CSV table of C-alpha atoms in Angstrom, one decimal:
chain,number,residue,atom,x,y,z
A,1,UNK,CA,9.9,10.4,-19.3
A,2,UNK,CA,6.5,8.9,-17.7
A,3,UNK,CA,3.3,10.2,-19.7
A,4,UNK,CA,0.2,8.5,-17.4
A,5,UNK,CA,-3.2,8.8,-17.1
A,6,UNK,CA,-4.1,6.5,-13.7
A,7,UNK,CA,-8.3,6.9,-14.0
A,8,UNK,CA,-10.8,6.2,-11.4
A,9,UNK,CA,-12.9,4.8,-13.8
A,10,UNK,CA,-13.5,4.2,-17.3
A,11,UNK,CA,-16.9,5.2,-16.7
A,12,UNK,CA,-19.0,7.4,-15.3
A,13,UNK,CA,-22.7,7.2,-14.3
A,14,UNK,CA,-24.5,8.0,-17.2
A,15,UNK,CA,-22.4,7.9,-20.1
A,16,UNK,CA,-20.6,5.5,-22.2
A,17,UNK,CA,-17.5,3.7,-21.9
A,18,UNK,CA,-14.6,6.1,-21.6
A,19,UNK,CA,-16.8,9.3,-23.0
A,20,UNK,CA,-16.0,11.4,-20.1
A,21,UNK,CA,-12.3,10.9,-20.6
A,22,UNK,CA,-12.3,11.2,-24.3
A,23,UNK,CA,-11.2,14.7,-24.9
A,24,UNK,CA,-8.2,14.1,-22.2
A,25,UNK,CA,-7.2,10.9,-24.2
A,26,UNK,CA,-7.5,12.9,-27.1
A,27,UNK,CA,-4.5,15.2,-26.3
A,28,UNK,CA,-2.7,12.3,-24.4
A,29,UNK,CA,-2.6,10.1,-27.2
A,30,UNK,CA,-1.5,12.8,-30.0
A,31,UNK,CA,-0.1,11.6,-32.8
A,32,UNK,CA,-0.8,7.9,-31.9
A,33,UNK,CA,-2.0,5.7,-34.3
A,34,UNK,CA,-2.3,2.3,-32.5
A,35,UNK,CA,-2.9,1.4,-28.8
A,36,UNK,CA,-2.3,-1.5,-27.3
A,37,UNK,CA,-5.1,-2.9,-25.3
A,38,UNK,CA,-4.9,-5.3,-22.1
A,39,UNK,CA,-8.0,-6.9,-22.0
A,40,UNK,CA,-7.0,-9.7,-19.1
A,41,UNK,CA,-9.1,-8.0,-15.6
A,42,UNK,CA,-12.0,-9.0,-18.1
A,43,UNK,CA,-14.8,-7.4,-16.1
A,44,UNK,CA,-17.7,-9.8,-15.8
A,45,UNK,CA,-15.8,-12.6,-16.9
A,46,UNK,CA,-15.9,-11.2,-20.6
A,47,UNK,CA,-13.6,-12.4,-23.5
A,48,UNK,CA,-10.5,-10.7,-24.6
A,49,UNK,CA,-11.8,-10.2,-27.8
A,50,UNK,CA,-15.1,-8.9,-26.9
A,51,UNK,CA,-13.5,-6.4,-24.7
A,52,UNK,CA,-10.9,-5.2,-27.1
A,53,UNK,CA,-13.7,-4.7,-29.2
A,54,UNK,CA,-15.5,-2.2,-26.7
A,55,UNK,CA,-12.0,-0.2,-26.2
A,56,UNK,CA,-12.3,-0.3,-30.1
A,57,UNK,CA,-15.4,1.4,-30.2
A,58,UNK,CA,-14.7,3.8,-27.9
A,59,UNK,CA,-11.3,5.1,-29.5
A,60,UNK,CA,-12.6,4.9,-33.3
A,61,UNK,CA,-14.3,8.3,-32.1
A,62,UNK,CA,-10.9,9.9,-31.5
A,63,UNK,CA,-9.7,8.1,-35.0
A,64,UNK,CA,-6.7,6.1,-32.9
A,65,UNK,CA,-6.8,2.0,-33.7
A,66,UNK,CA,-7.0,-0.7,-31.1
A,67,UNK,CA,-5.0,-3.8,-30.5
A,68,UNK,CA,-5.7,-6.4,-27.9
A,69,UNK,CA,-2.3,-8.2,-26.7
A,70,UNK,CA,-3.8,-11.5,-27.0
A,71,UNK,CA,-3.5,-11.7,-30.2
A,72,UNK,CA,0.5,-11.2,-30.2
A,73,UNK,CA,2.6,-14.1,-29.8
A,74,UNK,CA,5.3,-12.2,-28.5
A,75,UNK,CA,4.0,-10.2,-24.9
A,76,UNK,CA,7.2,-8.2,-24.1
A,77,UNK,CA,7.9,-7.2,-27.7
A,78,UNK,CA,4.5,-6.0,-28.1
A,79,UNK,CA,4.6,-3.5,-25.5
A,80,UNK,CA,8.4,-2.5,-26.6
A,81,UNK,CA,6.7,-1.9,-29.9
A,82,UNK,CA,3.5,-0.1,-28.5
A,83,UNK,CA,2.9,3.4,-29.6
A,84,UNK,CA,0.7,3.6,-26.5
A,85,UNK,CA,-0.9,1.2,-23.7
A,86,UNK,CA,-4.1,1.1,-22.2
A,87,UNK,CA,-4.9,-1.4,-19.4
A,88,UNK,CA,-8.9,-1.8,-19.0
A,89,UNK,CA,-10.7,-2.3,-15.9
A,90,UNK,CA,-12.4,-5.5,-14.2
A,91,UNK,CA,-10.9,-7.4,-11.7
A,92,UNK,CA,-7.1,-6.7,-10.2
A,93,UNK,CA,-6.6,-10.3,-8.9
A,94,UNK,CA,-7.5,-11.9,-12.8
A,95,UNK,CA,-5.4,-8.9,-14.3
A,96,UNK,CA,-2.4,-9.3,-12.1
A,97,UNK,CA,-2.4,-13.6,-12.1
A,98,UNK,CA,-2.3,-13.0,-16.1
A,99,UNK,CA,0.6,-10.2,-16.2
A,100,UNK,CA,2.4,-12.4,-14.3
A,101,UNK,CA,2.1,-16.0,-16.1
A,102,UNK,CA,3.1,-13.8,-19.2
A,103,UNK,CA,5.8,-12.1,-17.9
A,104,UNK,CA,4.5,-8.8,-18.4
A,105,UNK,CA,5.1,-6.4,-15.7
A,106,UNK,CA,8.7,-5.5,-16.2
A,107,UNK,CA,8.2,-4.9,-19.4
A,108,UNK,CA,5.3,-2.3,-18.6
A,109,UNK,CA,7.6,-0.6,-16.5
A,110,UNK,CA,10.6,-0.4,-19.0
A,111,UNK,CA,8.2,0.7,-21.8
A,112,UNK,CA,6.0,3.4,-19.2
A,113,UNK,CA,9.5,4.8,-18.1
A,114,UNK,CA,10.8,4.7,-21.8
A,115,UNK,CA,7.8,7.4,-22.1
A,116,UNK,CA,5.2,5.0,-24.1
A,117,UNK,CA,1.5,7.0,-23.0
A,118,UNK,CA,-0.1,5.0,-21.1
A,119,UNK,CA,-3.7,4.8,-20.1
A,120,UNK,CA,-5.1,2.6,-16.8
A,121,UNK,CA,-8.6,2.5,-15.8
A,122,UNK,CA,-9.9,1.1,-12.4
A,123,UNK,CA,-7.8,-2.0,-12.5
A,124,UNK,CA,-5.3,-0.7,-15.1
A,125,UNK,CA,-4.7,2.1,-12.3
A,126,UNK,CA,-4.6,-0.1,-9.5
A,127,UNK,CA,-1.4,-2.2,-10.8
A,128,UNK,CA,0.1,1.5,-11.4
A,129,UNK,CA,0.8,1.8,-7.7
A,130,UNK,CA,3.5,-0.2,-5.2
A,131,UNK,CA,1.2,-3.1,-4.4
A,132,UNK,CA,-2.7,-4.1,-5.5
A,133,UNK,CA,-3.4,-4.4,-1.5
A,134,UNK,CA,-6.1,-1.5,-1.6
A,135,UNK,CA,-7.8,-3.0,-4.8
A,136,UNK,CA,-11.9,-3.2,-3.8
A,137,UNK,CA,-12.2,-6.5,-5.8
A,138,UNK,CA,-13.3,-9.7,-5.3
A,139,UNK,CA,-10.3,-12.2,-5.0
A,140,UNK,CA,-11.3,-14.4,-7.3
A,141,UNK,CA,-8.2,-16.0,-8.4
A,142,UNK,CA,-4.6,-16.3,-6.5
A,143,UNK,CA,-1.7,-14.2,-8.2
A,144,UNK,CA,1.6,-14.9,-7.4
A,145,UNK,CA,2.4,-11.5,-5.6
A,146,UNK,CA,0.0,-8.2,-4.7
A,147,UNK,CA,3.2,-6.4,-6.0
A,148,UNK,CA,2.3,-4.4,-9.2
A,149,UNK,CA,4.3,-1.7,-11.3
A,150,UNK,CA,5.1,1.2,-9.1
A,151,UNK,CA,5.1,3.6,-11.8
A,152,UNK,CA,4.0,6.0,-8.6
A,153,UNK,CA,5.6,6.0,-5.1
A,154,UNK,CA,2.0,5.2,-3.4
A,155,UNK,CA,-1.0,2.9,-3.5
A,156,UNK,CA,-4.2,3.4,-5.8
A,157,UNK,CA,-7.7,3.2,-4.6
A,158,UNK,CA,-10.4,3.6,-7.8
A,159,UNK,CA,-13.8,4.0,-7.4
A,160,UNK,CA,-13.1,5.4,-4.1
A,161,UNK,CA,-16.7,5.8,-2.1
A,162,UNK,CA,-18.2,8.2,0.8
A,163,UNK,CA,-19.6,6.6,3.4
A,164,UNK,CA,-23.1,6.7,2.6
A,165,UNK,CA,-24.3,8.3,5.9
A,166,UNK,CA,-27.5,6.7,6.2
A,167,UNK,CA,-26.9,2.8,5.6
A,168,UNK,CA,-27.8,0.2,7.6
A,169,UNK,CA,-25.2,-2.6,6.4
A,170,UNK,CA,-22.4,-3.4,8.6
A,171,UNK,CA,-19.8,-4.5,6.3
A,172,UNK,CA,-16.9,-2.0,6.6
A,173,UNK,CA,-16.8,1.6,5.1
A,174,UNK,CA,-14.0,2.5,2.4
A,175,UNK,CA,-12.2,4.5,4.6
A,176,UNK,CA,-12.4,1.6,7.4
A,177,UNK,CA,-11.0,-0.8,5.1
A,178,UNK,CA,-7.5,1.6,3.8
A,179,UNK,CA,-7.0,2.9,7.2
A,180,UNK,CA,-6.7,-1.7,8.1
A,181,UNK,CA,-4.0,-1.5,5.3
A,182,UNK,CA,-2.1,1.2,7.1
A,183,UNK,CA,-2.3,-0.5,9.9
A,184,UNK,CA,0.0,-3.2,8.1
A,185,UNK,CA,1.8,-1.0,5.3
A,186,UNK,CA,3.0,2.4,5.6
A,187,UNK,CA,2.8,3.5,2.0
A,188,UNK,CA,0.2,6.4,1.2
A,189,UNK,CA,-3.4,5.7,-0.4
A,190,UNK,CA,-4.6,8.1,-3.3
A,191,UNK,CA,-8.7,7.2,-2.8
A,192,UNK,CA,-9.6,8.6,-6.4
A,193,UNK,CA,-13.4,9.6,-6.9
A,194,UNK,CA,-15.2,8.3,-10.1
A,195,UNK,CA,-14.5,10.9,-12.8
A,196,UNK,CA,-11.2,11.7,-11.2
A,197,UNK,CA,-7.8,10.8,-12.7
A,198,UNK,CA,-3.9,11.4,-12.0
A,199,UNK,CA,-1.8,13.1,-14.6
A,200,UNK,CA,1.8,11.7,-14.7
A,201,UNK,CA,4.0,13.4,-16.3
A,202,UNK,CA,8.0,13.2,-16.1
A,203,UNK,CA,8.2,13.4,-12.4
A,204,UNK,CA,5.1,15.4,-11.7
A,205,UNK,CA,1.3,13.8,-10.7
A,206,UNK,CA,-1.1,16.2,-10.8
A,207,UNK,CA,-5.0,15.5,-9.7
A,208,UNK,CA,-7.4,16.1,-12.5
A,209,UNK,CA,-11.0,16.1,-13.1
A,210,UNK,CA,-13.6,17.4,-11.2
A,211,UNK,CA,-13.7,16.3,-8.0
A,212,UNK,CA,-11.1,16.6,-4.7
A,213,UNK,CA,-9.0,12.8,-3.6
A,214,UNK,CA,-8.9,11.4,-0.3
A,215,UNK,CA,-5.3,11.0,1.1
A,216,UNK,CA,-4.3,8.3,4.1
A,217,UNK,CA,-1.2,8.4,5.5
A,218,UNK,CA,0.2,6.0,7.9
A,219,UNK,CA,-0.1,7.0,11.8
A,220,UNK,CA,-2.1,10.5,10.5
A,221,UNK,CA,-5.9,11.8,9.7
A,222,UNK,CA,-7.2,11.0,6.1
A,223,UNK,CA,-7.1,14.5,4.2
A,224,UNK,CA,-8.7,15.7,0.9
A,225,UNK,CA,-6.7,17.3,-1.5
A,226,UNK,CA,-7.8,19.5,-4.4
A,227,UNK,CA,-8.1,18.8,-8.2
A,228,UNK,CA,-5.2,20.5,-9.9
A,229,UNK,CA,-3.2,19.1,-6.1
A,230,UNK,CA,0.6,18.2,-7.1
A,231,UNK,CA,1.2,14.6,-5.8
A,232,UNK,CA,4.7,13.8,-6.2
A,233,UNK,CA,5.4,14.6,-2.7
A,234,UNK,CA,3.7,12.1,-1.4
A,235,UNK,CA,5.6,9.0,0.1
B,1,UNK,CA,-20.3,-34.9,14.5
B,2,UNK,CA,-20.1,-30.7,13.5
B,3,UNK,CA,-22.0,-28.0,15.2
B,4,UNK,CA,-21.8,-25.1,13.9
B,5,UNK,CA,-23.0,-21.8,13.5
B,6,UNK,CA,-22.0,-19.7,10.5
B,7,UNK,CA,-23.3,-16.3,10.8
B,8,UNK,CA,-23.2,-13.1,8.3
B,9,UNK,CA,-22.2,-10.8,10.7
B,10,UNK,CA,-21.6,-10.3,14.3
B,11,UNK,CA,-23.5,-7.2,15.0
B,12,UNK,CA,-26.9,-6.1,13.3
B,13,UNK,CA,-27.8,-2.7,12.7
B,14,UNK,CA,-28.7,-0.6,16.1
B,15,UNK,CA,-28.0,-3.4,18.5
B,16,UNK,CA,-24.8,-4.2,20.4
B,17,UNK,CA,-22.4,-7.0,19.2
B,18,UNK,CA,-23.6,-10.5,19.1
B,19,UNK,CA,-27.2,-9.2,21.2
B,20,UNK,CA,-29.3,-10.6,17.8
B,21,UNK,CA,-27.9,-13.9,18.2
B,22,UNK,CA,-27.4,-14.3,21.9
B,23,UNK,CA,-29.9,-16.4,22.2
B,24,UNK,CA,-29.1,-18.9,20.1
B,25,UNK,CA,-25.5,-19.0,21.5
B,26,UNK,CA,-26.7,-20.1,24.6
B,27,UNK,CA,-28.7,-23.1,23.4
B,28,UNK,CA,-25.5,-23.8,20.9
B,29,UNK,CA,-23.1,-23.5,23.6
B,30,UNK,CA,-25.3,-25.2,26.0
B,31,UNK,CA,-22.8,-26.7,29.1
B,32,UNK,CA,-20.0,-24.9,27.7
B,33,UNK,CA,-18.0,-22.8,30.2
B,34,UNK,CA,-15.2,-21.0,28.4
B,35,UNK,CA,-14.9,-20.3,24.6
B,36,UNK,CA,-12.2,-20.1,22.6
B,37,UNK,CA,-11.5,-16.5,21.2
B,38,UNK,CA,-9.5,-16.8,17.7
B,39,UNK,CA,-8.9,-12.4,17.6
B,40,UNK,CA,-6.4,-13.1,14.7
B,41,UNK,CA,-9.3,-11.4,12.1
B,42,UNK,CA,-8.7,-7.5,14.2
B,43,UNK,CA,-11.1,-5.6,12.7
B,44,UNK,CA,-10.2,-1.5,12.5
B,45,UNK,CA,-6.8,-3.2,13.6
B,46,UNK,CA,-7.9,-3.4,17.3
B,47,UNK,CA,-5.2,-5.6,19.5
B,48,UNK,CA,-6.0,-9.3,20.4
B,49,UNK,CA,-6.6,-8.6,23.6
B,50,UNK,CA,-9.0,-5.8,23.5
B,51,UNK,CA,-10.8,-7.8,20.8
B,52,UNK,CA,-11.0,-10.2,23.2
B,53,UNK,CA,-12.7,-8.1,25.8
B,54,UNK,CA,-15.1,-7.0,23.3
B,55,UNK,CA,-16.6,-11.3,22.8
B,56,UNK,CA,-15.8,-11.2,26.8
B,57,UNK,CA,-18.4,-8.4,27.2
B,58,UNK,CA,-20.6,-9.7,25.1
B,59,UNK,CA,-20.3,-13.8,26.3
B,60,UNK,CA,-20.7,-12.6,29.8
B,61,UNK,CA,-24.3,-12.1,29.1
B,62,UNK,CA,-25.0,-15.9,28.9
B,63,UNK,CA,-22.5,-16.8,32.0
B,64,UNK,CA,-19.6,-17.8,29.2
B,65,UNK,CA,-15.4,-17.2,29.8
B,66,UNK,CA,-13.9,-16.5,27.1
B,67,UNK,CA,-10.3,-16.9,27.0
B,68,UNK,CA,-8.0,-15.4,23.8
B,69,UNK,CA,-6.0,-17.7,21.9
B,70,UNK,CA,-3.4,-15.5,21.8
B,71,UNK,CA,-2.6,-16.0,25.1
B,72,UNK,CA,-1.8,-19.7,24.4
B,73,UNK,CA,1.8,-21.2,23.9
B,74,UNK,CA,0.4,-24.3,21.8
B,75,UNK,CA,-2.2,-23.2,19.4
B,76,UNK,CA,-2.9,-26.4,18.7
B,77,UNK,CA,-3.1,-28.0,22.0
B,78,UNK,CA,-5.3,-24.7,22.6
B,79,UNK,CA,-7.5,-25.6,19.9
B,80,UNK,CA,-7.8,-29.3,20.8
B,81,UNK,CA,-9.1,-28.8,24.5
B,82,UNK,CA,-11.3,-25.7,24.1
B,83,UNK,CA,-14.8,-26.7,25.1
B,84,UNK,CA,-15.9,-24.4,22.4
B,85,UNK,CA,-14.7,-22.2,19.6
B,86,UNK,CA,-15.3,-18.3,18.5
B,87,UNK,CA,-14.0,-16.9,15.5
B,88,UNK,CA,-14.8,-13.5,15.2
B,89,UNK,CA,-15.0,-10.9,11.7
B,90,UNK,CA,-12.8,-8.3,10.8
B,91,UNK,CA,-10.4,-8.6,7.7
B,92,UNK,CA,-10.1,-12.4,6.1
B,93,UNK,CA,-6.9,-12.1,4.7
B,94,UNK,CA,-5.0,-11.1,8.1
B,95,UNK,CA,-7.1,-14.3,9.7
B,96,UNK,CA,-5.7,-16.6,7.3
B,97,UNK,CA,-2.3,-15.3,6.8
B,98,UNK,CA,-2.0,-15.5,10.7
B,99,UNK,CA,-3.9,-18.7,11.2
B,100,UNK,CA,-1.6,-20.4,8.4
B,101,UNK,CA,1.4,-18.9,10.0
B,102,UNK,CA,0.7,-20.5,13.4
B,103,UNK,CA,-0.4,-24.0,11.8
B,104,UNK,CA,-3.7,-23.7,13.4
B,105,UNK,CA,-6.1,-24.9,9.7
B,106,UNK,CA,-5.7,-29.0,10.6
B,107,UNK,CA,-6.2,-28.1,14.1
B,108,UNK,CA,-9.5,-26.2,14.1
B,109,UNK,CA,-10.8,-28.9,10.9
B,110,UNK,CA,-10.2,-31.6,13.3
B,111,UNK,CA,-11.5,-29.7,16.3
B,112,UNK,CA,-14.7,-29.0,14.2
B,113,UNK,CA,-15.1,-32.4,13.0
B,114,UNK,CA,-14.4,-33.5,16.3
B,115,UNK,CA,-17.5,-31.9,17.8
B,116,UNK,CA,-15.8,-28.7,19.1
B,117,UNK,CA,-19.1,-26.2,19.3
B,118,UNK,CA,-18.0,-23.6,16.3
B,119,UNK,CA,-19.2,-20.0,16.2
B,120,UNK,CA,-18.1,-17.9,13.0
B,121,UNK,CA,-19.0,-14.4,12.2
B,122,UNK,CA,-18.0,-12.6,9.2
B,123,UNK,CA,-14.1,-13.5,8.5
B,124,UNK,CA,-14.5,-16.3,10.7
B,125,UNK,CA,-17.7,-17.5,8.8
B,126,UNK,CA,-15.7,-16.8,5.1
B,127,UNK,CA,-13.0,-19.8,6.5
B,128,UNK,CA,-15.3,-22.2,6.9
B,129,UNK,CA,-15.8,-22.5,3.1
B,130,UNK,CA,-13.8,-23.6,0.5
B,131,UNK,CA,-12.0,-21.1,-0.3
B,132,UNK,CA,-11.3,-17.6,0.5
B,133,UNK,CA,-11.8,-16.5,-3.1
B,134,UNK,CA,-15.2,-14.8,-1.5
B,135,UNK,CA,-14.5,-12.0,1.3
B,136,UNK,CA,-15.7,-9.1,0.7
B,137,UNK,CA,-12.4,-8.0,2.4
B,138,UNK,CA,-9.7,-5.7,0.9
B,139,UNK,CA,-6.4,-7.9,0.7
B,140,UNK,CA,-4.1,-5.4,3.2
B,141,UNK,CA,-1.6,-8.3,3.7
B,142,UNK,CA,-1.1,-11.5,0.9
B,143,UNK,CA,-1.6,-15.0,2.7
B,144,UNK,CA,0.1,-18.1,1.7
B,145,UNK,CA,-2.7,-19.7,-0.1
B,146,UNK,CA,-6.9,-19.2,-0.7
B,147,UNK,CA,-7.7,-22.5,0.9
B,148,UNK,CA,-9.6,-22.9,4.0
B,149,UNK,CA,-11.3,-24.8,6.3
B,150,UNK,CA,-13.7,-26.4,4.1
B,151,UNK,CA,-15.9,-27.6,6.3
B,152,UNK,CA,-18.9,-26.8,4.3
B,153,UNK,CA,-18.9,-28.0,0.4
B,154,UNK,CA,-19.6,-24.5,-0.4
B,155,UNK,CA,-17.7,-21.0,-0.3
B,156,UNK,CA,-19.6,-18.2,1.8
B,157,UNK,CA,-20.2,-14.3,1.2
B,158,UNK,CA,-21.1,-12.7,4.1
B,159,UNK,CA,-22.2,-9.3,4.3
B,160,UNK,CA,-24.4,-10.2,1.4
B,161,UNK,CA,-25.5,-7.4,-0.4
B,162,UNK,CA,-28.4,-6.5,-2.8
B,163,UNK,CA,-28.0,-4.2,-5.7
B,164,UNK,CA,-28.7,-0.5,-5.0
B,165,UNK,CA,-31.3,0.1,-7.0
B,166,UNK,CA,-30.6,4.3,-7.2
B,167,UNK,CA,-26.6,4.0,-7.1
B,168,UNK,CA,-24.7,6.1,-9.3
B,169,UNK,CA,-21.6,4.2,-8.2
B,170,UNK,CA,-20.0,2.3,-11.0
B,171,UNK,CA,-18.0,0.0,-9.4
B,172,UNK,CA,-19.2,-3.5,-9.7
B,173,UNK,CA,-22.3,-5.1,-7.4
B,174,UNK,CA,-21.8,-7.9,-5.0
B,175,UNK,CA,-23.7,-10.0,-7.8
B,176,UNK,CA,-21.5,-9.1,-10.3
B,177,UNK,CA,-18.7,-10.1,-7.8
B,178,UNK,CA,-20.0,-13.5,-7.3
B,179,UNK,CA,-21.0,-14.3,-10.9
B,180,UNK,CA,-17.2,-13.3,-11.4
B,181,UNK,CA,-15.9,-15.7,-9.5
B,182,UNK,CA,-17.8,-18.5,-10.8
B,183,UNK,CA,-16.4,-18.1,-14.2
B,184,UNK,CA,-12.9,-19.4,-12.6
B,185,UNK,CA,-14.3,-21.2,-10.0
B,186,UNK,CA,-17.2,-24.4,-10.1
B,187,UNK,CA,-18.2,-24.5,-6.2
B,188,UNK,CA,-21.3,-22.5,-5.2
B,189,UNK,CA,-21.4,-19.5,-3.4
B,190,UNK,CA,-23.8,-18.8,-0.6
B,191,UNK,CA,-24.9,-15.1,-0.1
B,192,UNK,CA,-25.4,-14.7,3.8
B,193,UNK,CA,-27.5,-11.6,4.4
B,194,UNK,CA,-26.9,-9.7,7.3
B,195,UNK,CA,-28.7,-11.9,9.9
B,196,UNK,CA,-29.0,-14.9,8.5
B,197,UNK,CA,-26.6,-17.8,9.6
B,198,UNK,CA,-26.1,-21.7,9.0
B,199,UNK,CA,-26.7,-23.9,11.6
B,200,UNK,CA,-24.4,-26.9,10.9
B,201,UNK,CA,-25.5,-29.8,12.7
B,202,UNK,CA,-23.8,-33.3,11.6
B,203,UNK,CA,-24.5,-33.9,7.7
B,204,UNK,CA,-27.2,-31.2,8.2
B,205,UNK,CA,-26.8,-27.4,7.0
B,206,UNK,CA,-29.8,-25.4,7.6
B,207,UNK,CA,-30.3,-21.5,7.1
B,208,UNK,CA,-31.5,-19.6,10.1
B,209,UNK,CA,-32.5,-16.1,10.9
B,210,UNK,CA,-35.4,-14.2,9.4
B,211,UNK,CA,-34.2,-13.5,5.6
B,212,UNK,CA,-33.7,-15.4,2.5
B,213,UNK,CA,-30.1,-16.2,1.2
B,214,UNK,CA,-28.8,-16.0,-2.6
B,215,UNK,CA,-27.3,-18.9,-4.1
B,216,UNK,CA,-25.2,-18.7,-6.8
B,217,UNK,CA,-24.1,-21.6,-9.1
B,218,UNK,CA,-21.9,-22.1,-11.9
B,219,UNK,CA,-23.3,-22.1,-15.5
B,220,UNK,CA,-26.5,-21.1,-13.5
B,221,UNK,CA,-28.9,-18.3,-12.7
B,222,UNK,CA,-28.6,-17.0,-8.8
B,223,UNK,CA,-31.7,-17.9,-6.9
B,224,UNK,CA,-33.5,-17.6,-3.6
B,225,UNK,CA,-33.6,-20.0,-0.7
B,226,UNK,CA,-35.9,-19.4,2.5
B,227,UNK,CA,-35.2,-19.7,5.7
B,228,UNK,CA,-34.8,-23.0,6.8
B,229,UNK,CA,-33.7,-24.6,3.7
B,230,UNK,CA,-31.4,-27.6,3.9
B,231,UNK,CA,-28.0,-27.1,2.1
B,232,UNK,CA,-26.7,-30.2,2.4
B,233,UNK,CA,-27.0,-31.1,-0.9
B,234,UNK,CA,-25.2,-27.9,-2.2
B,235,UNK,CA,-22.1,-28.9,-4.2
């Protein structure tokens, strides 16, 4: 009974937080009243309460309230309770140290599987695969595990860049960094474009947006598949 | 009694590996007849020993073995004889996961602080900090703690990055990385441009190669150093 949006981004170049997405959450989030916000990848090192307040701002314009989880004593009963979850962006390692200490993830998975919508965004879609080994952030803090939710039967890779053909810096390319992973892991890697997002729905994950995703697949050549692409095949 | 060199990166762009900084080499590893090769970092995934080939090529310039450490029974013993030390870039968190795995940190801290001739490029540069908590590396395999070397009081980015003035790309800056880390972290962070590298010398820690470097400090805005700044008193 999974009802997921797993977003690239919560932003696009441009626009304001979540706009492009808006219409999308609009329908995804009928007849919700309340979501519940996870604020803890803090992006920038901002406070729960100031970022609970931008998800606040941003949903007000589709008339749906917002609730950061902070301010619940109990975590796990919160999200048993949610009408709906979002999990913001920022960083993985900050985001995945915290659902940890609080005991958080299984409860995410009971209450995504019980069929509570949920909404992740950069980080927020990154703990929504197997493991948070293709996250592109920083590892500022040390979490307990890179295991996350595995709410789908691959890996997540948001903001997932091009090479830019013409650069001079050496550090490694996008695609040189997942196809490392798969030298270690054999799972698949879904490299999502900004403005893309996966719709998850029972047992079907369908690309959306407007752009095409990148897959890598251990021991075989990256490939692009096309917005509208069913993804549940892919293990 | 250290003598290091810490180095951004092994290869600058449109020359062959180590050519920018061959020169330097062979005053720092002046009497030295074989280097250590630490391979462990396998950037693109490439095998120990062809990785070792690659520093052999490229040693063989300035009249220098290389021998892999890989190819040694006792790490440690290895580590304690070698006449020098190389270790090269690729992905930090397979180079610590594999380093702590074969007990080599205490070896190579003592070797260091021993006067064992150090070169680090990239990865092998990041373990010389404090902590890992500053790679620019995706984490394709979890290693049993952050901590390294800490053989200078600071942590290192390598690779360092400026902003792109014209990106439409909304994942976050190198900057915005760094400042990040620093609100769960106190130590400074140097940011190594590509061609830049510390020379190590003693108590002394002086930045070499033609650019500036970005220092960022807690509760603190980034600034500039030039080249040939002491660091000593970093901390």
């Amino acid at each position: 009974m999974k009802n997921m949006i797993i977003a690239s981004t919560s932003t696009i170049y441009g626009s304001g937080y979540l706009d492009y997405i808006l219409e999308e959450l609009q329908s995804h989030f009928k007849n919700v009243n309340t979501v519940l916000f996870v604020p803890y990848a803090r992006p920038g090192g901002i406070s729960h309460d100031d970022y609970t307040n931008k998800a606040k701002d941003a949903f007000s314009k589709i008339n749906i309230e917002v609730e950061g989880i902070h301010t619940f004593k109990n975590t796990a009963k919160a999200i048993a309770e949610a009408e709906a979850i979002f999990v913001g962006g920022g960083n993985t390692f900050v985001l995945v140290s915290q659902l940890y200490r609080i005991n958080a993830m299984q409860p995410l998975v009971d209450a995504v599987n019980n069929g509570t919508p949920y909404l992740g965004t950069s980080a927020g879609s990154n703990i929504c695969g197997l493991t948070m080994n293709t996250t592109n952030d920083m590892p500022i803090v040390y979490p307990p595990s890179f295991k996350t939710l595995g709410l789908v039967p691959f890996n997540i890779n948001p903001h997932y860049l091009d090479p830019i053909s013409d650069s001079e810096h050496m550090g490694e390319t996008r695609e040189t960094r997942i196809k490392e992973f798969l030298s270690y892991n054999t799972q698949p890697v879904v490299g999502l474009r900004e403005g893309s997002w996966l719709h998850v729905n029972d047992n079907s994950i369908i690309l959306k947006g407007n752009l095409s995703a990148r897959i890598f697949k251990h021991n075989q050549a990256p490939y692009e598949i096309e917005t509208g692409s069913e993804l549940q095949g892919l293990k």
